[in-house]
PDB file of C-alpha atoms in Angstrom:
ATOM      1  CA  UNK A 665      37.892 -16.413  15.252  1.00 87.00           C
ATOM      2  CA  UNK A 666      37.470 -12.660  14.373  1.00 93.00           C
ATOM      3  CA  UNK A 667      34.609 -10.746  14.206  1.00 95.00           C
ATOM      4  CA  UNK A 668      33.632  -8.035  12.764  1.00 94.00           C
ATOM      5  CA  UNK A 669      30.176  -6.177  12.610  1.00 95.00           C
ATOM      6  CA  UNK A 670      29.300  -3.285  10.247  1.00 97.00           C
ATOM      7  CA  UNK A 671      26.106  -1.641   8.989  1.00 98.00           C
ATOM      8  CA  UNK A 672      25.200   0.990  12.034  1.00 97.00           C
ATOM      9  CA  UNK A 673      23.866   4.437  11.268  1.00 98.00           C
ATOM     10  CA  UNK A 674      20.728   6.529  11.950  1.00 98.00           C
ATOM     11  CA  UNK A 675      17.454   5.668  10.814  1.00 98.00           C
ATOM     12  CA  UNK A 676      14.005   7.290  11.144  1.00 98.00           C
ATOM     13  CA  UNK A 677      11.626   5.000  14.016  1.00 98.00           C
ATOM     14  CA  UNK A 678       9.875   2.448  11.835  1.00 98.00           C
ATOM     15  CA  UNK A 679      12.456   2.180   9.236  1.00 98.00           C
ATOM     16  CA  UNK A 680      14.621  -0.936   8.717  1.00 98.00           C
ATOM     17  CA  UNK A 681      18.680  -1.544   8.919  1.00 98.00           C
ATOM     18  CA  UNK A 682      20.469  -4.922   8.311  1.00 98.00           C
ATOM     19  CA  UNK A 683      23.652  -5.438  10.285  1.00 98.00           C
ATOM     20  CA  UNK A 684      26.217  -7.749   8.812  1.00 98.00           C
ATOM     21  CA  UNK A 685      28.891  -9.301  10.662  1.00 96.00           C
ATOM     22  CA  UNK A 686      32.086 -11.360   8.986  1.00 95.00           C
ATOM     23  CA  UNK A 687      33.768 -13.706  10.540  1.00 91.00           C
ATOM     24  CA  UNK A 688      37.259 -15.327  10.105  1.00 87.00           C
ATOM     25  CA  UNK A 689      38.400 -19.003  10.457  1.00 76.00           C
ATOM     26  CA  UNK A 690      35.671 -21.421  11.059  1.00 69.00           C
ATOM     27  CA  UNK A 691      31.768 -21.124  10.614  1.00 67.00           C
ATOM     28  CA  UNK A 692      30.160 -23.658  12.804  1.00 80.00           C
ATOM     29  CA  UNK A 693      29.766 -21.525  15.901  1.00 91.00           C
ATOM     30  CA  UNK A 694      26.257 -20.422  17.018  1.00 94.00           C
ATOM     31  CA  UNK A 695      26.279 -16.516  16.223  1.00 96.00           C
ATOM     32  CA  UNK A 696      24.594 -14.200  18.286  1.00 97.00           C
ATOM     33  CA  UNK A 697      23.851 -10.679  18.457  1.00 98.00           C
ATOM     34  CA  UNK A 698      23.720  -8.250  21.647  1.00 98.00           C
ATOM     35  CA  UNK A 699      23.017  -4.329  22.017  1.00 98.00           C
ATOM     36  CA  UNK A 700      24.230  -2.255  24.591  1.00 98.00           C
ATOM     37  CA  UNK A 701      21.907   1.310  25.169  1.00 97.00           C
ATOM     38  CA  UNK A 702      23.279   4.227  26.429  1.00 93.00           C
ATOM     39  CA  UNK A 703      23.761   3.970  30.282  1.00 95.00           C
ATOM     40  CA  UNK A 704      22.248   0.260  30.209  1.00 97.00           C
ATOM     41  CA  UNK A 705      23.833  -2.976  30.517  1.00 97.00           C
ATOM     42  CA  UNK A 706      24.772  -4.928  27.359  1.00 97.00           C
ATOM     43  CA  UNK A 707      21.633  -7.550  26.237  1.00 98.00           C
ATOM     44  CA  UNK A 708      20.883 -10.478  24.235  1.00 98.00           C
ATOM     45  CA  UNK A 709      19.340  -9.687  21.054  1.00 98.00           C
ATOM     46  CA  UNK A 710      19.115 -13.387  19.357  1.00 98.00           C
ATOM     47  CA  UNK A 711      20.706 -15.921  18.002  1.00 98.00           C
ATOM     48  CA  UNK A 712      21.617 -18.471  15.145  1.00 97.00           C
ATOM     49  CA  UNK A 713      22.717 -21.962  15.749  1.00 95.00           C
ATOM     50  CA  UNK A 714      24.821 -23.852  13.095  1.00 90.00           C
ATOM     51  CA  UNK A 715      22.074 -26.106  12.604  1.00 92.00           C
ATOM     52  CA  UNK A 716      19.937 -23.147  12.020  1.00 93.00           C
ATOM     53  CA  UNK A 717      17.844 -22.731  15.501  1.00 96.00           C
ATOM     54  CA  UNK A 718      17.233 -18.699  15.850  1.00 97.00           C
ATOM     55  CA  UNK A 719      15.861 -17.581  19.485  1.00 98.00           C
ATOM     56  CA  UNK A 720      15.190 -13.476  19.779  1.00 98.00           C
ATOM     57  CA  UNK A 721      14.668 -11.162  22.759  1.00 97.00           C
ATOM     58  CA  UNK A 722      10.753 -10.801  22.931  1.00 97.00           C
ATOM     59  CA  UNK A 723      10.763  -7.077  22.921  1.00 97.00           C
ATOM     60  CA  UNK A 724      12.340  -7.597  19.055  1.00 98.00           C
ATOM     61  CA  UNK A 725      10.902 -11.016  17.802  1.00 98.00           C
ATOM     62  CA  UNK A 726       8.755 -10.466  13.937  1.00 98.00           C
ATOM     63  CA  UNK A 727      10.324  -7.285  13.692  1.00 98.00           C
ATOM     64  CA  UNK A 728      14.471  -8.734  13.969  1.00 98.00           C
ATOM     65  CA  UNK A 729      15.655 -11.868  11.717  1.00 98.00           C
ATOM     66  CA  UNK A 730      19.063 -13.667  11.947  1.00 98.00           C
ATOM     67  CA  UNK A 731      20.238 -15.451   8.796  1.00 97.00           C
ATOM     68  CA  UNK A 732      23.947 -16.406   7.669  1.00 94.00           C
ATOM     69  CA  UNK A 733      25.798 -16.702   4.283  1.00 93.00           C
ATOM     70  CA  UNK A 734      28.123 -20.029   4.980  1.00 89.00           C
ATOM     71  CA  UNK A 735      29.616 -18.960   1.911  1.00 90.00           C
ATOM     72  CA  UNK A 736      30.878 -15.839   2.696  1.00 91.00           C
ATOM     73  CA  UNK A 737      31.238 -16.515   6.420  1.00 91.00           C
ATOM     74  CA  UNK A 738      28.634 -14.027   7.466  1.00 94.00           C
ATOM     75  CA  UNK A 739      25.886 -13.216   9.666  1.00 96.00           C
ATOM     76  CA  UNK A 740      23.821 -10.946   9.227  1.00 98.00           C
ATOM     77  CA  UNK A 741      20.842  -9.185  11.682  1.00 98.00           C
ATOM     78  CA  UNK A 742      17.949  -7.802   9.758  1.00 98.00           C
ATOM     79  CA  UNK A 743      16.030  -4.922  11.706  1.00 98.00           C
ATOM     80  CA  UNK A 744      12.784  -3.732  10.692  1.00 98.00           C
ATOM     81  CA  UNK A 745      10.043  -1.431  12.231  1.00 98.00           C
ATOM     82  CA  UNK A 746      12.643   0.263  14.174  1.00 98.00           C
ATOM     83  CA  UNK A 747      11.803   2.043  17.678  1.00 98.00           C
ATOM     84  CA  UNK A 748      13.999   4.747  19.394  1.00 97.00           C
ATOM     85  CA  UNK A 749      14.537   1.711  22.165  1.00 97.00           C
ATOM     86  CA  UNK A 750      16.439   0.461  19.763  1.00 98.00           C
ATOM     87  CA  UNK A 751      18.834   2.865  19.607  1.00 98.00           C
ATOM     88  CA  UNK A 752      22.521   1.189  20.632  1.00 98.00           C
ATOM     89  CA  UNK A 753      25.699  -0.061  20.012  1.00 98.00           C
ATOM     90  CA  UNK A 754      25.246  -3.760  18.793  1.00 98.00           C
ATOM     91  CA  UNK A 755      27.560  -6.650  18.671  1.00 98.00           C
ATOM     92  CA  UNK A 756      28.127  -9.593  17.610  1.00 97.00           C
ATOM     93  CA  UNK A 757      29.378 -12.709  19.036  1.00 97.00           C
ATOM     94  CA  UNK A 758      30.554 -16.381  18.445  1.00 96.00           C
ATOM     95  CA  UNK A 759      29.796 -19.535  20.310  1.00 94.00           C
ATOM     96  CA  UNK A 760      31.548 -23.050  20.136  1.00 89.00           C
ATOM     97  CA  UNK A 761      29.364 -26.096  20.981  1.00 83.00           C
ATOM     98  CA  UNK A 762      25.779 -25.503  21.729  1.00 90.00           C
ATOM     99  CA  UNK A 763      23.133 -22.266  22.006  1.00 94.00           C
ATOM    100  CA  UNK A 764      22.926 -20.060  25.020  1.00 95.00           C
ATOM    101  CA  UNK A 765      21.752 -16.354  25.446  1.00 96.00           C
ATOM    102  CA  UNK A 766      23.750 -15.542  28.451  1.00 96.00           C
ATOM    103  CA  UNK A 767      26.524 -12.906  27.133  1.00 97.00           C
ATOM    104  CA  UNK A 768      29.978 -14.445  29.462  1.00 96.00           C
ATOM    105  CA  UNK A 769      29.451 -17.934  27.145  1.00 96.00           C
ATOM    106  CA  UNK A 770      30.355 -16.125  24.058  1.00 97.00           C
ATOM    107  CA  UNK A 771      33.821 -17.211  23.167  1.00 94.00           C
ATOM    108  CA  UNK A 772      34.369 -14.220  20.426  1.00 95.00           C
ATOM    109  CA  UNK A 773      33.187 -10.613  20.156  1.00 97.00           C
ATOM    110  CA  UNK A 774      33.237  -8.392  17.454  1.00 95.00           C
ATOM    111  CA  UNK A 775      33.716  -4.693  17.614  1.00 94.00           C
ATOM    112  CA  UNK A 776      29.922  -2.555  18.435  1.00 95.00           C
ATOM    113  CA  UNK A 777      28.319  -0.572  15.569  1.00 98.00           C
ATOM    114  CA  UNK A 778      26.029   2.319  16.455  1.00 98.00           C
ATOM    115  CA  UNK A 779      22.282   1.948  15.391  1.00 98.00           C
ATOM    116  CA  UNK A 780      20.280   5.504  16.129  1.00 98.00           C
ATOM    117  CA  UNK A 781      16.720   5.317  15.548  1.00 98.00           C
ATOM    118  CA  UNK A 782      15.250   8.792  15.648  1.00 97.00           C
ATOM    119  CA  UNK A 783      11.584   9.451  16.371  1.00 93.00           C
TER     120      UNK A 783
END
């Protein structure tokens, strides 16, 4: 499987971005999405099962929705009310088998894409 995650840029604090991330060869993987700030360790943001079970990070849940186009083999991360603490390169990642947050049970990553959320 290969991933790859597009949609980054710079956004004014309270404004909204959607991620999108494509993915090749098979869609039933649980997809999830991670951010890494500047000097911080890489986090979980959420998640999407196959079956459709979503789980988010507190600091982002009703502002940050996960939904997927099985059609098009994509998953996409919708961000609104942005904060400058979101500000970071995000990822996304695939899972085989069942739903987990911790980052080292991802199976496939994607390439980061910058979000900047100025104040």
């Amino acid at each position: 499987v290969q991933l790859q995650a597009s949609g980054g840029g710079v956004v004014q604090a309270g404004g909204s971005l959607r991620l999108s991330c494509v993915a090749s060869g098979r869609n039933n993987y649980t997809m999830g999405w991670f951010r890494q700030a500047p000097g911080k360790e890489r986090e979980f943001v959420g998640y999407l099962s196959w079956s459709g079970v979503t789980f988010y990070l507190d600091s982002v849940k009703g502002r940050f929705t996960i939904s997927r186009d099985t059609a098009k083999n994509m998953v996409f991360l919708q961000m609104n009310s942005l904060k400058p603490e979101d500000t970071a390169v995000y990822y996304c990642a695939a899972k085989r088998y069942s739903i987990t947050t911790r980052e080292s049970e991802y199976d496939y990553w994607g390439q980061g894409t910058l979000v900047t959320v100025s104040s």
